CSV table of C-alpha atoms and ligand atoms in Angstrom, one decimal:
chain,number,residue,atom,x,y,z
A,1,MET,CA,20.1,-25.6,-1.0
A,2,HIS,CA,18.1,-28.8,1.4
A,3,ILE,CA,14.9,-29.0,0.9
A,4,LEU,CA,12.5,-31.1,2.6
A,5,TYR,CA,8.9,-32.1,1.5
A,6,LEU,CA,6.9,-32.7,3.7
A,7,ASP,CA,3.1,-34.9,2.1
A,8,ASP,CA,1.3,-37.2,3.1
A,9,GLU,CA,0.4,-38.9,-0.3
A,10,PRO,CA,3.2,-40.2,-2.1
A,11,ARG,CA,2.1,-39.2,-5.6
A,12,MET,CA,3.7,-36.4,-6.0
A,13,GLU,CA,7.1,-37.0,-4.4
A,14,SER,CA,8.5,-38.7,-8.1
A,15,THR,CA,8.0,-35.9,-9.9
A,16,LEU,CA,9.2,-33.3,-7.2
A,17,ARG,CA,12.5,-34.9,-6.2
A,18,ARG,CA,13.1,-35.2,-10.3
A,19,LEU,CA,12.4,-31.2,-10.6
A,20,VAL,CA,14.1,-30.3,-7.4
A,21,GLN,CA,17.4,-32.5,-7.6
A,22,ARG,CA,17.9,-31.7,-11.5
A,23,GLN,CA,17.8,-28.3,-10.0
A,24,GLY,CA,21.3,-29.7,-8.4
A,25,HIS,CA,18.9,-29.0,-5.0
A,26,ARG,CA,19.3,-31.8,-2.1
A,27,PHE,CA,15.6,-33.4,-1.1
A,28,GLU,CA,14.5,-35.2,1.7
A,29,PHE,CA,11.2,-36.2,1.5
A,30,CYS,CA,8.7,-37.5,4.8
A,31,THR,CA,5.3,-38.0,4.8
A,32,SER,CA,3.8,-37.2,8.4
A,33,ILE,CA,4.3,-34.2,10.9
A,34,LYS,CA,6.1,-36.4,13.3
A,35,ALA,CA,8.7,-37.6,10.4
A,36,CYS,CA,9.0,-34.5,9.7
A,37,LYS,CA,10.3,-32.6,13.4
A,38,THR,CA,12.6,-34.9,13.1
A,39,ALA,CA,14.1,-33.9,10.0
A,40,VAL,CA,14.2,-30.7,11.4
A,41,ALA,CA,15.6,-31.6,14.5
A,42,ALA,CA,18.7,-33.0,13.0
A,43,LYS,CA,19.1,-30.2,10.8
A,44,VAL,CA,17.4,-27.2,9.9
A,45,PRO,CA,16.8,-27.4,6.1
A,46,ASP,CA,17.0,-24.4,3.4
A,47,LEU,CA,13.3,-24.2,2.4
A,48,LEU,CA,10.6,-26.4,3.4
A,49,LEU,CA,8.1,-27.7,0.7
A,50,LEU,CA,4.5,-27.8,2.7
A,51,ASP,CA,1.9,-29.9,1.6
A,52,LEU,CA,-1.4,-28.1,3.8
A,53,GLY,CA,-4.5,-31.0,3.6
A,54,LEU,CA,-2.4,-33.9,6.0
A,55,GLY,CA,-5.0,-36.5,6.4
A,56,GLN,CA,-6.1,-36.4,10.3
A,57,GLU,CA,-3.2,-33.3,9.7
A,58,SER,CA,-3.0,-30.2,8.3
A,59,GLY,CA,0.0,-28.2,6.9
A,60,LEU,CA,-1.0,-25.5,9.2
A,61,ASP,CA,-0.2,-26.9,12.5
A,62,VAL,CA,3.0,-27.3,11.3
A,63,ILE,CA,3.4,-23.5,10.7
A,64,GLU,CA,2.1,-23.6,14.6
A,65,TRP,CA,4.6,-25.3,15.6
A,66,LEU,CA,7.2,-23.3,13.6
A,67,ALA,CA,6.0,-20.2,15.1
A,68,ASP,CA,5.8,-21.4,18.4
A,69,GLU,CA,9.6,-22.9,18.4
A,70,GLN,CA,10.6,-20.0,16.5
A,71,ILE,CA,12.2,-22.3,14.2
A,72,ALA,CA,13.6,-20.0,10.8
A,73,LEU,CA,12.9,-22.2,8.6
A,74,PRO,CA,11.0,-20.5,5.1
A,75,VAL,CA,7.9,-22.2,3.7
A,76,VAL,CA,6.5,-23.1,-0.2
A,77,PHE,CA,2.8,-24.5,0.5
A,78,LEU,CA,1.9,-26.5,-1.7
A,79,SER,CA,-1.3,-27.1,-2.4
A,80,GLY,CA,-4.5,-29.2,-4.9
A,81,TYR,CA,-7.6,-27.1,-3.8
A,82,GLY,CA,-6.7,-24.0,-5.4
A,83,ASP,CA,-5.7,-20.2,-5.0
A,84,ASP,CA,-7.9,-19.4,-2.3
A,85,LEU,CA,-6.9,-21.8,0.0
A,86,LEU,CA,-3.0,-20.8,-0.6
A,87,ASP,CA,-4.3,-17.3,0.3
A,88,THR,CA,-5.7,-17.9,3.5
A,89,ALA,CA,-2.9,-20.2,4.7
A,90,GLN,CA,-0.3,-17.5,3.9
A,91,ARG,CA,-1.9,-14.6,5.9
A,92,ILE,CA,-2.4,-17.5,8.8
A,93,ALA,CA,1.7,-18.0,8.6
A,94,LYS,CA,2.3,-14.5,8.2
A,95,ALA,CA,0.3,-13.5,10.4
A,96,ARG,CA,2.8,-15.4,12.6
A,97,GLY,CA,6.0,-14.5,11.3
A,98,VAL,CA,6.8,-17.7,9.4
A,99,GLU,CA,8.2,-16.6,5.9
A,100,ILE,CA,6.1,-17.9,3.0
A,101,ARG,CA,8.3,-18.4,-0.2
A,102,GLY,CA,6.0,-18.4,-2.3
A,103,LEU,CA,2.4,-21.4,-3.2
A,104,VAL,CA,2.4,-23.5,-5.9
A,105,SER,CA,-0.5,-25.0,-7.1
A,106,LYS,CA,-0.2,-28.7,-7.4
A,107,ALA,CA,-1.5,-28.5,-11.3
A,108,LEU,CA,0.9,-25.8,-12.3
A,109,LEU,CA,3.8,-27.4,-10.0
A,110,ALA,CA,6.7,-27.0,-12.6
A,111,SER,CA,5.8,-23.2,-13.7
A,112,ASP,CA,5.3,-22.2,-10.0
A,113,LEU,CA,8.0,-23.7,-8.2
A,114,LEU,CA,10.8,-23.6,-10.1
A,115,PRO,CA,11.0,-20.3,-9.3
A,116,LEU,CA,11.3,-20.6,-5.9
A,117,LEU,CA,13.8,-22.9,-5.6
A,118,ASP,CA,16.7,-20.3,-6.4
A,119,PRO,CA,17.5,-17.9,-3.3
A,120,PRO,CA,15.1,-15.4,-2.5
A,121,PRO,CA,16.0,-11.2,-4.2
A,122,VAL,CA,17.3,-9.2,-1.8
A,123,LEU,CA,14.8,-6.2,-1.7
A,124,PRO,CA,15.8,-2.6,-3.0
A,125,PRO,CA,15.9,-0.2,0.4
A,126,ALA,CA,12.3,1.5,-0.9
A,127,ALA,CA,11.4,-2.1,-0.1
A,128,GLN,CA,12.7,-2.9,3.6
A,129,PRO,CA,9.7,-2.1,6.7
A,130,PRO,CA,9.3,1.9,6.4
A,131,GLU,CA,11.4,4.6,8.4
A,132,ARG,CA,10.2,6.8,10.9
A,133,GLN,CA,10.4,10.3,10.1
A,134,PRO,CA,13.6,11.0,12.0
A,135,GLY,CA,13.8,14.1,14.9
A,136,PRO,CA,15.8,13.7,17.8
A,137,ALA,CA,13.8,11.1,19.5
A,138,ASP,CA,10.9,8.8,18.7
A,139,ALA,CA,8.0,10.3,18.7
A,140,SER,CA,5.8,7.2,17.9
A,141,LEU,CA,6.8,5.7,21.3
A,142,ILE,CA,5.7,8.9,22.6
A,143,ARG,CA,1.8,8.8,24.5
A,144,LEU,CA,-0.1,11.7,23.2
A,145,ASP,CA,-3.4,12.6,25.1
A,146,ALA,CA,-6.5,15.3,24.4
A,147,ALA,CA,-4.6,18.1,26.4
A,148,MET,CA,-0.9,18.0,24.5
A,149,LEU,CA,-3.1,17.1,21.5
A,150,ALA,CA,-4.7,20.7,22.1
A,151,GLU,CA,-2.0,22.4,23.7
A,152,ARG,CA,0.6,21.8,20.4
A,153,ILE,CA,-2.9,22.3,17.4
A,154,ALA,CA,-2.9,26.3,19.5
A,155,ALA,CA,1.3,26.3,18.9
A,156,GLY,CA,1.5,25.7,15.8
A,157,GLY,CA,2.6,22.6,15.9
A,158,VAL,CA,0.3,20.5,13.4
A,159,GLU,CA,2.8,21.0,9.9
A,160,PRO,CA,2.0,19.2,6.5
A,161,ALA,CA,4.2,16.4,5.2
A,162,PHE,CA,3.6,16.5,1.2
A,163,GLN,CA,3.9,13.5,-0.6
A,164,PRO,CA,4.4,13.5,-4.9
A,165,ILE,CA,1.4,11.4,-6.6
A,166,VAL,CA,3.4,11.0,-10.5
A,167,SER,CA,2.2,10.2,-13.6
A,168,LEU,CA,2.8,6.2,-14.7
A,169,VAL,CA,4.0,7.4,-18.6
A,170,ASP,CA,6.4,9.3,-18.1
A,171,GLY,CA,7.3,9.9,-14.4
A,172,SER,CA,6.6,13.3,-14.0
A,173,PRO,CA,5.2,14.8,-10.7
A,174,CYS,CA,1.3,15.9,-11.2
A,175,GLY,CA,-0.2,15.7,-8.1
A,176,VAL,CA,0.4,15.5,-4.2
A,177,GLU,CA,-1.0,14.7,-1.1
A,178,VAL,CA,-0.9,16.6,2.3
A,179,LEU,CA,-0.7,14.7,4.6
A,180,ALA,CA,-0.4,15.6,8.9
A,181,ARG,CA,2.5,16.0,10.7
A,182,LEU,CA,2.1,17.2,14.4
A,183,ARG,CA,5.5,18.7,16.1
A,184,LEU,CA,5.7,17.8,19.2
A,185,ALA,CA,7.2,20.2,22.5
A,186,ASP,CA,11.2,18.1,22.2
A,187,GLY,CA,11.3,18.6,18.2
A,188,SER,CA,10.5,15.6,16.9
A,189,LEU,CA,7.6,14.7,14.7
A,190,MET,CA,5.3,12.3,14.9
A,191,ASN,CA,2.8,10.4,11.4
A,192,ALA,CA,-1.0,11.0,10.7
A,193,ALA,CA,-1.7,7.6,11.6
A,194,ASP,CA,-0.4,7.9,15.2
A,195,PHE,CA,-2.3,11.1,16.2
A,196,ILE,CA,-5.3,11.2,13.8
A,197,PRO,CA,-7.3,9.0,15.6
A,198,LEU,CA,-7.6,10.1,18.8
A,199,ALA,CA,-7.8,13.6,17.1
A,200,GLU,CA,-10.9,12.5,15.1
A,201,ALA,CA,-12.1,10.6,19.3
A,202,THR,CA,-12.0,14.0,21.3
A,203,GLY,CA,-13.0,16.4,18.1
A,204,LEU,CA,-9.5,18.2,17.5
A,205,ILE,CA,-9.8,16.5,13.9
A,206,THR,CA,-11.9,20.3,13.3
A,207,PRO,CA,-8.9,22.3,14.6
A,208,MET,CA,-6.8,20.5,12.9
A,209,THR,CA,-7.9,20.5,10.2
A,210,LYS,CA,-8.3,24.2,9.7
A,211,ALA,CA,-4.8,25.0,11.5
A,212,LEU,CA,-2.8,22.0,8.8
A,213,LEU,CA,-5.0,23.6,5.9
A,214,ARG,CA,-3.7,27.1,6.8
A,215,ARG,CA,-0.5,26.2,6.5
A,216,VAL,CA,-0.4,25.2,2.8
A,217,ILE,CA,-2.5,28.3,1.8
A,218,ALA,CA,0.2,30.4,3.2
A,219,LEU,CA,2.6,27.4,0.9
A,220,LYS,CA,0.5,29.3,-2.1
A,221,GLU,CA,3.9,31.7,-3.3
A,222,ARG,CA,5.7,28.2,-4.2
A,223,LEU,CA,3.1,26.6,-4.9
A,224,ARG,CA,1.9,28.1,-8.2
A,225,PRO,CA,5.6,27.8,-9.9
A,226,LEU,CA,5.3,23.6,-9.0
A,227,GLU,CA,2.3,24.1,-11.6
A,228,LEU,CA,1.1,20.6,-10.2
A,229,ASN,CA,-3.3,19.3,-11.0
A,230,PHE,CA,-3.8,19.0,-8.2
A,231,LEU,CA,-4.1,19.3,-4.1
A,232,ALA,CA,-5.2,16.0,-2.3
A,233,VAL,CA,-6.5,16.7,0.8
A,234,ASN,CA,-7.8,14.1,3.1
A,235,LEU,CA,-11.2,14.4,5.2
A,236,SER,CA,-12.3,12.4,7.8
A,237,ARG,CA,-15.7,11.3,8.5
A,238,VAL,CA,-16.3,13.8,11.1
A,239,ALA,CA,-15.9,16.2,9.0
A,240,LEU,CA,-18.1,14.5,7.0
A,241,GLU,CA,-20.7,14.2,10.2
A,242,ARG,CA,-20.5,17.8,10.9
A,243,GLY,CA,-21.0,19.0,8.1
A,244,GLU,CA,-18.2,21.1,8.2
A,245,VAL,CA,-17.4,20.4,4.7
A,246,SER,CA,-17.5,24.0,2.7
A,247,ASP,CA,-16.3,25.4,6.1
A,248,LEU,CA,-13.0,23.5,5.8
A,249,LEU,CA,-12.6,23.5,1.8
A,250,GLN,CA,-14.4,26.8,0.9
A,251,PRO,CA,-10.5,29.3,2.8
A,252,LEU,CA,-9.0,26.1,0.1
A,253,VAL,CA,-10.4,26.2,-3.1
A,254,THR,CA,-10.1,29.7,-2.7
A,255,GLY,CA,-6.1,30.3,-1.2
A,256,LEU,CA,-5.2,27.9,-4.3
A,257,LYS,CA,-7.6,28.9,-7.5
A,258,ASP,CA,-4.4,30.2,-9.6
A,259,CYS,CA,-2.4,27.2,-8.4
A,260,CYS,CA,-4.0,24.5,-8.3
A,261,ARG,CA,-7.1,22.1,-8.5
A,262,VAL,CA,-7.9,21.1,-4.8
A,263,THR,CA,-9.0,17.2,-4.4
A,264,VAL,CA,-10.5,15.3,-1.5
A,265,GLU,CA,-9.9,12.2,-0.3
A,266,VAL,CA,-12.5,10.4,2.0
A,267,ALA,CA,-11.7,7.0,2.6
A,268,GLU,CA,-13.8,3.8,2.0
A,269,THR,CA,-15.0,2.8,5.0
A,270,THR,CA,-16.3,6.7,5.7
A,271,VAL,CA,-17.7,6.3,2.6
A,272,CYS,CA,-20.9,4.0,2.9
A,273,HIS,CA,-21.1,4.8,7.1
A,274,ASP,CA,-24.4,6.8,5.7
A,275,ARG,CA,-24.6,7.2,2.1
A,276,ARG,CA,-26.8,10.7,2.2
A,277,LEU,CA,-23.4,12.3,4.1
A,278,LEU,CA,-21.3,10.8,1.9
A,279,GLN,CA,-24.1,12.6,-0.9
A,280,THR,CA,-24.0,16.2,0.6
A,281,ALA,CA,-20.2,15.8,0.9
A,282,ALA,CA,-19.8,15.2,-2.8
A,283,ALA,CA,-22.2,17.5,-3.7
A,284,GLN,CA,-20.6,20.4,-1.5
A,285,ILE,CA,-17.1,19.2,-3.1
A,286,GLN,CA,-17.8,19.6,-6.3
A,287,LEU,CA,-19.5,22.9,-6.0
A,288,LEU,CA,-16.9,24.8,-4.7
A,289,GLY,CA,-14.9,23.4,-8.1
A,290,ALA,CA,-12.4,21.0,-5.7
A,291,SER,CA,-12.9,16.7,-7.3
A,292,LEU,CA,-13.8,14.1,-5.1
A,293,ALA,CA,-11.1,11.1,-4.7
A,294,ILE,CA,-11.9,8.0,-2.7
A,295,ASP,CA,-9.2,7.1,-0.7
A,296,ASP,CA,-7.8,3.3,0.1
A,297,PHE,CA,-10.5,2.1,-2.3
A,298,GLY,CA,-11.5,-1.7,-1.7
A,299,THR,CA,-11.0,-2.3,2.0
A,300,GLY,CA,-14.6,0.1,2.8
A,301,TYR,CA,-18.0,-0.9,1.7
A,302,ALA,CA,-18.4,1.3,-0.9
A,303,SER,CA,-20.9,0.5,-3.2
A,304,LEU,CA,-20.6,0.4,-6.9
A,305,ARG,CA,-24.1,1.7,-7.1
A,306,ASP,CA,-22.1,4.5,-5.2
A,307,LEU,CA,-19.5,5.1,-7.2
A,308,ALA,CA,-21.9,5.0,-10.2
A,309,GLU,CA,-24.5,7.6,-8.7
A,310,PHE,CA,-21.8,10.6,-6.8
A,311,PRO,CA,-19.8,12.8,-8.2
A,312,VAL,CA,-16.9,10.6,-7.6
A,313,ASN,CA,-13.5,11.2,-9.8
A,314,THR,CA,-10.7,9.7,-9.0
A,315,LEU,CA,-10.9,6.1,-7.4
A,316,LYS,CA,-7.6,5.3,-5.1
A,317,ILE,CA,-6.2,2.2,-5.3
A,318,ASP,CA,-5.8,0.8,-1.4
A,319,ILE,CA,-1.8,0.2,-0.7
A,320,SER,CA,-2.6,-3.3,0.5
A,321,PHE,CA,-3.4,-4.5,-3.2
A,322,VAL,CA,-0.1,-3.2,-4.0
A,323,SER,CA,1.9,-4.7,-1.5
A,324,GLU,CA,0.7,-7.7,-1.4
A,325,MET,CA,0.1,-7.6,-5.5
A,326,PHE,CA,3.3,-10.2,-6.2
A,327,VAL,CA,2.8,-12.6,-2.7
A,328,SER,CA,-1.6,-13.5,-3.1
A,329,MET,CA,-2.9,-13.8,-6.6
A,330,LYS,CA,-5.8,-13.5,-5.2
A,331,ALA,CA,-5.0,-10.0,-4.2
A,332,MET,CA,-3.9,-9.3,-8.0
A,333,THR,CA,-7.0,-10.6,-9.8
A,334,VAL,CA,-9.0,-8.0,-7.1
A,335,LEU,CA,-6.3,-5.4,-8.1
A,336,LEU,CA,-6.6,-6.1,-11.6
A,337,ALA,CA,-10.9,-5.9,-11.1
A,338,ILE,CA,-10.7,-2.2,-9.8
A,339,ILE,CA,-8.2,-1.2,-12.5
A,340,GLY,CA,-11.3,-2.5,-15.2
A,341,LEU,CA,-14.1,-1.3,-13.3
A,342,GLY,CA,-12.5,1.8,-13.0
A,343,GLN,CA,-11.8,2.3,-16.2
A,344,ARG,CA,-14.9,2.0,-17.0
A,345,LEU,CA,-16.2,4.3,-15.4
A,346,GLY,CA,-13.7,6.6,-16.1
A,347,LEU,CA,-12.3,7.2,-13.4
A,348,LYS,CA,-8.5,9.0,-12.8
A,349,MET,CA,-7.1,6.0,-10.3
A,350,ILE,CA,-3.8,6.4,-8.1
A,351,ALA,CA,-2.6,3.3,-6.9
A,352,GLU,CA,-1.0,3.5,-3.3
A,353,GLY,CA,1.8,2.5,-1.8
A,354,VAL,CA,4.1,1.3,-5.0
A,355,GLU,CA,7.4,0.5,-2.9
A,356,THR,CA,9.1,-1.3,-5.9
A,357,GLU,CA,10.2,-0.7,-10.2
A,358,ALA,CA,8.2,-4.5,-10.4
A,359,GLN,CA,5.2,-3.2,-9.1
A,360,ARG,CA,5.2,-0.1,-10.9
A,361,ASP,CA,5.8,-1.3,-14.3
A,362,LEU,CA,2.5,-4.3,-13.5
A,363,LEU,CA,0.3,-1.0,-12.9
A,364,PHE,CA,1.5,0.9,-15.7
A,365,SER,CA,1.5,-2.2,-18.4
A,366,ALA,CA,-2.8,-3.0,-16.6
A,367,GLY,CA,-3.0,0.7,-17.7
A,368,LEU,CA,-2.7,2.3,-14.6
A,369,GLU,CA,-1.6,6.1,-15.0
A,370,PHE,CA,-1.7,8.0,-11.8
A,371,ALA,CA,1.4,6.0,-8.6
A,372,GLN,CA,2.1,7.2,-5.5
A,373,GLY,CA,4.4,5.3,-2.8
A,374,TYR,CA,8.1,6.2,-1.4
A,375,LEU,CA,9.4,4.6,-4.8
A,376,PHE,CA,8.6,8.0,-6.1
A,377,GLY,CA,9.3,9.9,-2.5
A,378,ARG,CA,8.0,9.3,0.8
A,379,PRO,CA,6.2,12.2,2.4
A,380,GLY,CA,8.0,15.4,3.5
A,381,GLU,CA,9.0,18.6,3.0
A,382,LEU,CA,7.2,21.1,-0.4
A,383,ALA,CA,11.8,21.5,-0.9
A,384,ALA,CA,11.7,17.8,-2.0
A,385,ILE,CA,8.4,18.3,-4.4
A,386,GLU,CA,10.0,21.7,-5.7
A,387,ARG,CA,13.3,19.3,-6.1
A,388,LEU,CA,11.5,16.5,-8.3
A,389,VAL,CA,9.3,19.2,-10.2
A,390,ALA,CA,12.7,21.3,-11.6
A,391,ALA,CA,14.4,17.6,-12.4
A,392,SER,CA,11.3,16.7,-14.5
A,393,ARG,CA,11.5,19.4,-16.3
A,394,LEU,CA,15.1,19.6,-16.8
A,395,SER,CA,14.7,15.6,-18.4
A,396,ALA,CA,11.7,17.0,-19.9
A,397,SER,CA,14.0,20.1,-22.3
A,398,ALA,CA,17.0,16.9,-22.4
A,399,PHE,CA,14.5,15.0,-24.6
A,400,ASP,CA,12.8,17.8,-26.1
A,401,ALA,CA,16.7,19.2,-27.4
A,402,PHE,CA,17.8,15.2,-28.6
A,403,ASP,CA,14.5,15.3,-30.6
A,404,VAL,CA,15.0,18.9,-31.9
A,405,CYS,CA,18.7,17.8,-32.8
A,406,ASP,CA,17.1,14.4,-33.8
A,407,LEU,CA,14.7,16.2,-36.6
A,408,GLN,CA,17.2,18.5,-37.5
A,409,ALA,CA,19.9,15.9,-38.2
B,1,C2E,P1,-3.4,7.6,3.6
B,1,C2E,O1,-4.2,9.1,3.9
B,1,C2E,O2,-3.4,6.7,3.2
B,1,C2E,O3,-2.1,8.0,3.5
B,1,C2E,C1,-1.3,7.1,2.4
B,1,C2E,C2,-0.4,7.1,4.5
B,1,C2E,O4,0.9,6.3,3.2
B,1,C2E,C3,0.8,7.6,4.6
B,1,C2E,O5,0.6,7.8,6.3
B,1,C2E,C4,2.0,7.8,4.4
B,1,C2E,O6,3.2,8.6,4.4
B,1,C2E,C5,2.4,6.5,3.7
B,1,C2E,N1,2.8,5.9,2.4
B,1,C2E,C6,2.5,6.8,1.4
B,1,C2E,N2,3.7,5.5,0.5
B,1,C2E,C7,3.6,5.2,0.8
B,1,C2E,C8,4.6,3.6,1.0
B,1,C2E,O7,4.6,3.6,-1.1
B,1,C2E,N3,4.3,2.5,1.9
B,1,C2E,C9,4.0,3.0,2.9
B,1,C2E,N4,4.1,1.8,3.3
B,1,C2E,N5,3.3,3.3,3.1
B,1,C2E,C10,3.0,4.5,2.1
B,1,C2E,P2,0.7,8.7,7.3
B,1,C2E,O8,0.9,10.0,6.9
B,1,C2E,O9,1.1,8.1,8.5
B,1,C2E,O10,-1.2,8.5,7.7
B,1,C2E,C11,-1.9,7.6,7.8
B,1,C2E,C12,-3.1,7.9,7.8
B,1,C2E,O11,-3.3,9.3,8.6
B,1,C2E,C13,-3.6,8.3,6.2
B,1,C2E,O12,-3.8,6.9,5.2
B,1,C2E,C14,-4.8,9.4,5.7
B,1,C2E,O13,-5.6,8.4,6.1
B,1,C2E,C15,-4.9,9.9,7.3
B,1,C2E,N6,-4.1,11.0,7.3
B,1,C2E,C16,-3.1,11.9,7.2
B,1,C2E,N7,-2.9,12.9,7.6
B,1,C2E,C17,-4.9,13.5,7.8
B,1,C2E,C18,-5.3,14.9,7.3
B,1,C2E,O14,-4.8,15.6,7.4
B,1,C2E,N8,-6.5,15.1,8.0
B,1,C2E,C19,-7.1,13.4,8.0
B,1,C2E,N9,-8.8,13.1,8.6
B,1,C2E,N10,-6.8,12.0,8.0
B,1,C2E,C20,-5.6,12.1,7.2
B,2,CA,CA1,-5.4,10.0,1.1
B,3,CA,CA1,-5.1,5.8,1.6
């Protein structure tokens, strides 16, 4: 591997050179951006170790240059300024499309740097960017307008997709989240993110939600044998503002009475818009016999007082903390703090967006009980949940049989 190191200060050079060469890599050093550009022009190295503070210049100028020139050169940031700056620099680079292989605090040079000199691991398939739901055409490319959305809702085009929520203790599916999908006239399926904002802006969110929940109730005979602990649905701010919570939820709670408990997910960005709204909604939700989850927790404005005051049952830790937990030290710290907070408040906690086994294992060892994400199952038809439950029961009974044999032996 050919490693280029840019730092205005030669103090670290000899240490780094020794460290890198001992691993069998080729090492080149430069002290200015100009010299760095010349070296890259002569031959693009495999990795750039980039100091963030370069006297009059800054490592961020190098990032701008790499992005402008579209040079595919992975970067490891070095900094003596601490984690905060490394974290921010990484976000800037990511936004510009520059690959950041890692962050190394100069104080922890050897322990942080050496693992990064190995070739990057090949990500498992689940960690690749999410695929869209298959359909005859790419539904995300279709421009939806209010009239088309209203027509689709009226035509029965709103469909539930079910995503499993599993116990991290034994991997068994213990709940599902219902996510809305829109079947377009050409048969393709549109994801929630592509039509919910329009539904909210036009007021069509109310008929959309009613249509969705009707479809879920109609599936109760298939839901019952799954013996799920809970079924979660999303409610938007509009429903809270219009005081529609009871109207929307009552039929669902009644319809699924002997199936599973209903959980209502309200996004945290909604929560503090008007505290009274949440207060009223939270009370109504509990009175109906449903439970309340704060969705996307950590991204919005729910004050800690809200958590203590309102009858909140569950925190769904936002996907951004999980996807960044191994990339940003700050994200990891905040994640662990959220878990500690939730535990102290006695709340059920679900991590969203778990895509890799490494994420799952760390969350479990940090004390988290539940998780959701592509690692366990993508949103899809109820049949996929049925298969998952059947497989989980089969492995549990095999385990029990093994236990009995074990005892008898
Ligand atoms: P959300 O409630 O946070 O739902 C999770 C979103 O993350 C879903 O996108 C889901 O497909 C996606 N997701 C799940 N696991 C993973 C993973 O491992 N990796 C990644 N990258 N993504 C994952 P979707 O279905 O497009 O929904 C987007 C948002 O739309 C939802 O975010 C929710 O806020 C809203 N939404 C969905 N259905 C409804 C609904 O019926 N009513 C309302 N008001 N909002 C809804
Ligand atoms: Ca949700
Ligand atoms: Ca969420």
